[in-house]
């Protein structure tokens, strides 16, 4: 099915590509891609290897690549995270445009169910 959208939003195939039945395979792919990246395999080569192993579409590969990260990257992010109580009562500036894009991506693709960062 060709994509004729003129706006951002879900792709017509997303419901099928990211359905609940697909999540176990996508989670395994995220885990394996993260394992390879932790061992410093190239991003492109590792994604091709994992994507081919699980016969992922381009959209699924993109989602898996965005949900995966090396252990080193995960630890660095966790170390930089700020707890909500640390900024309670403080002014906070949020990049609303990027926040909207992130929320849309999570809703469209169930990235929160895949992401190593979220768990």
GROMACS .gro file of C-alpha atoms in nm:
model
  119
    1UNK     CA    1   0.000   0.000   0.000
    2UNK     CA    2   0.152   0.331  -0.102
    3UNK     CA    3   0.166   0.608   0.153
    4UNK     CA    4  -0.033   0.909   0.033
    5UNK     CA    5  -0.037   1.105   0.361
    6UNK     CA    6   0.025   1.477   0.342
    7UNK     CA    7   0.087   1.513   0.717
    8UNK     CA    8   0.273   1.347   1.001
    9UNK     CA    9   0.101   1.056   1.159
   10UNK     CA   10   0.072   0.682   1.157
   11UNK     CA   11   0.163   0.495   0.843
   12UNK     CA   12  -0.121   0.278   0.707
   13UNK     CA   13   0.080  -0.040   0.782
   14UNK     CA   14   0.172   0.050   1.142
   15UNK     CA   15  -0.116  -0.138   1.305
   16UNK     CA   16   0.002  -0.459   1.142
   17UNK     CA   17   0.379  -0.398   1.172
   18UNK     CA   18   0.361  -0.305   1.542
   19UNK     CA   19   0.066  -0.518   1.656
   20UNK     CA   20   0.084  -0.693   1.991
   21UNK     CA   21   0.177  -1.018   1.817
   22UNK     CA   22   0.485  -0.852   1.667
   23UNK     CA   23   0.618  -0.715   1.996
   24UNK     CA   24   0.800  -1.031   2.117
   25UNK     CA   25   1.001  -1.047   1.792
   26UNK     CA   26   1.068  -0.672   1.798
   27UNK     CA   27   1.180  -0.690   2.164
   28UNK     CA   28   1.422  -0.974   2.080
   29UNK     CA   29   1.553  -0.768   1.790
   30UNK     CA   30   1.607  -0.468   2.021
   31UNK     CA   31   1.790  -0.690   2.270
   32UNK     CA   32   2.016  -0.843   2.007
   33UNK     CA   33   2.087  -0.509   1.840
   34UNK     CA   34   2.172  -0.359   2.180
   35UNK     CA   35   2.403  -0.655   2.253
   36UNK     CA   36   2.585  -0.600   1.924
   37UNK     CA   37   2.616  -0.225   1.979
   38UNK     CA   38   2.752  -0.288   2.330
   39UNK     CA   39   3.027  -0.491   2.164
   40UNK     CA   40   3.093  -0.202   1.924
   41UNK     CA   41   2.959  -0.360   1.606
   42UNK     CA   42   2.884  -0.098   1.343
   43UNK     CA   43   2.535   0.049   1.366
   44UNK     CA   44   2.453  -0.019   1.003
   45UNK     CA   45   2.596  -0.373   0.992
   46UNK     CA   46   2.437  -0.476   1.320
   47UNK     CA   47   2.097  -0.344   1.215
   48UNK     CA   48   2.119  -0.530   0.883
   49UNK     CA   49   2.217  -0.852   1.061
   50UNK     CA   50   1.932  -0.833   1.312
   51UNK     CA   51   1.680  -0.700   1.062
   52UNK     CA   52   1.757  -0.980   0.817
   53UNK     CA   53   1.746  -1.245   1.091
   54UNK     CA   54   1.392  -1.142   1.187
   55UNK     CA   55   1.284  -1.037   0.834
   56UNK     CA   56   1.198  -0.688   0.957
   57UNK     CA   57   1.058  -0.423   0.725
   58UNK     CA   58   1.230  -0.086   0.690
   59UNK     CA   59   0.982   0.072   0.934
   60UNK     CA   60   1.036  -0.204   1.189
   61UNK     CA   61   1.413  -0.170   1.152
   62UNK     CA   62   1.386   0.204   1.212
   63UNK     CA   63   1.177   0.149   1.525
   64UNK     CA   64   1.414  -0.119   1.655
   65UNK     CA   65   1.716   0.105   1.591
   66UNK     CA   66   1.551   0.388   1.784
   67UNK     CA   67   1.460   0.163   2.076
   68UNK     CA   68   1.800  -0.007   2.105
   69UNK     CA   69   2.114   0.127   2.270
   70UNK     CA   70   2.446  -0.004   2.393
   71UNK     CA   71   2.495  -0.073   2.763
   72UNK     CA   72   2.742   0.216   2.772
   73UNK     CA   73   2.485   0.456   2.628
   74UNK     CA   74   2.216   0.329   2.865
   75UNK     CA   75   2.443   0.382   3.167
   76UNK     CA   76   2.541   0.732   3.048
   77UNK     CA   77   2.173   0.829   3.007
   78UNK     CA   78   2.080   0.685   3.346
   79UNK     CA   79   2.364   0.882   3.504
   80UNK     CA   80   2.242   1.204   3.346
   81UNK     CA   81   1.875   1.153   3.433
   82UNK     CA   82   1.723   1.402   3.675
   83UNK     CA   83   1.456   1.286   3.917
   84UNK     CA   84   1.133   1.484   3.913
   85UNK     CA   85   1.163   1.565   4.284
   86UNK     CA   86   1.500   1.730   4.216
   87UNK     CA   87   1.330   1.996   4.003
   88UNK     CA   88   1.001   2.019   4.192
   89UNK     CA   89   0.896   2.381   4.218
   90UNK     CA   90   1.159   2.492   3.967
   91UNK     CA   91   1.099   2.643   3.626
   92UNK     CA   92   1.140   2.392   3.348
   93UNK     CA   93   1.171   2.462   2.976
   94UNK     CA   94   1.048   2.185   2.747
   95UNK     CA   95   1.104   2.166   2.372
   96UNK     CA   96   0.738   2.112   2.288
   97UNK     CA   97   0.787   2.029   1.921
   98UNK     CA   98   1.030   1.744   1.993
   99UNK     CA   99   0.809   1.628   2.280
  100UNK     CA  100   0.510   1.602   2.044
  101UNK     CA  101   0.715   1.408   1.789
  102UNK     CA  102   0.835   1.168   2.059
  103UNK     CA  103   0.485   1.110   2.197
  104UNK     CA  104   0.348   1.052   1.846
  105UNK     CA  105   0.623   0.800   1.775
  106UNK     CA  106   0.556   0.614   2.099
  107UNK     CA  107   0.183   0.602   2.032
  108UNK     CA  108   0.230   0.493   1.670
  109UNK     CA  109   0.489   0.228   1.716
  110UNK     CA  110   0.469   0.111   2.076
  111UNK     CA  111   0.832   0.217   2.117
  112UNK     CA  112   0.787   0.231   2.493
  113UNK     CA  113   0.719  -0.143   2.484
  114UNK     CA  114   1.045  -0.198   2.294
  115UNK     CA  115   1.285   0.054   2.438
  116UNK     CA  116   1.569  -0.050   2.667
  117UNK     CA  117   1.567   0.304   2.805
  118UNK     CA  118   1.209   0.277   2.930
  119UNK     CA  119   1.273  -0.041   3.131
   0.00000   0.00000   0.00000
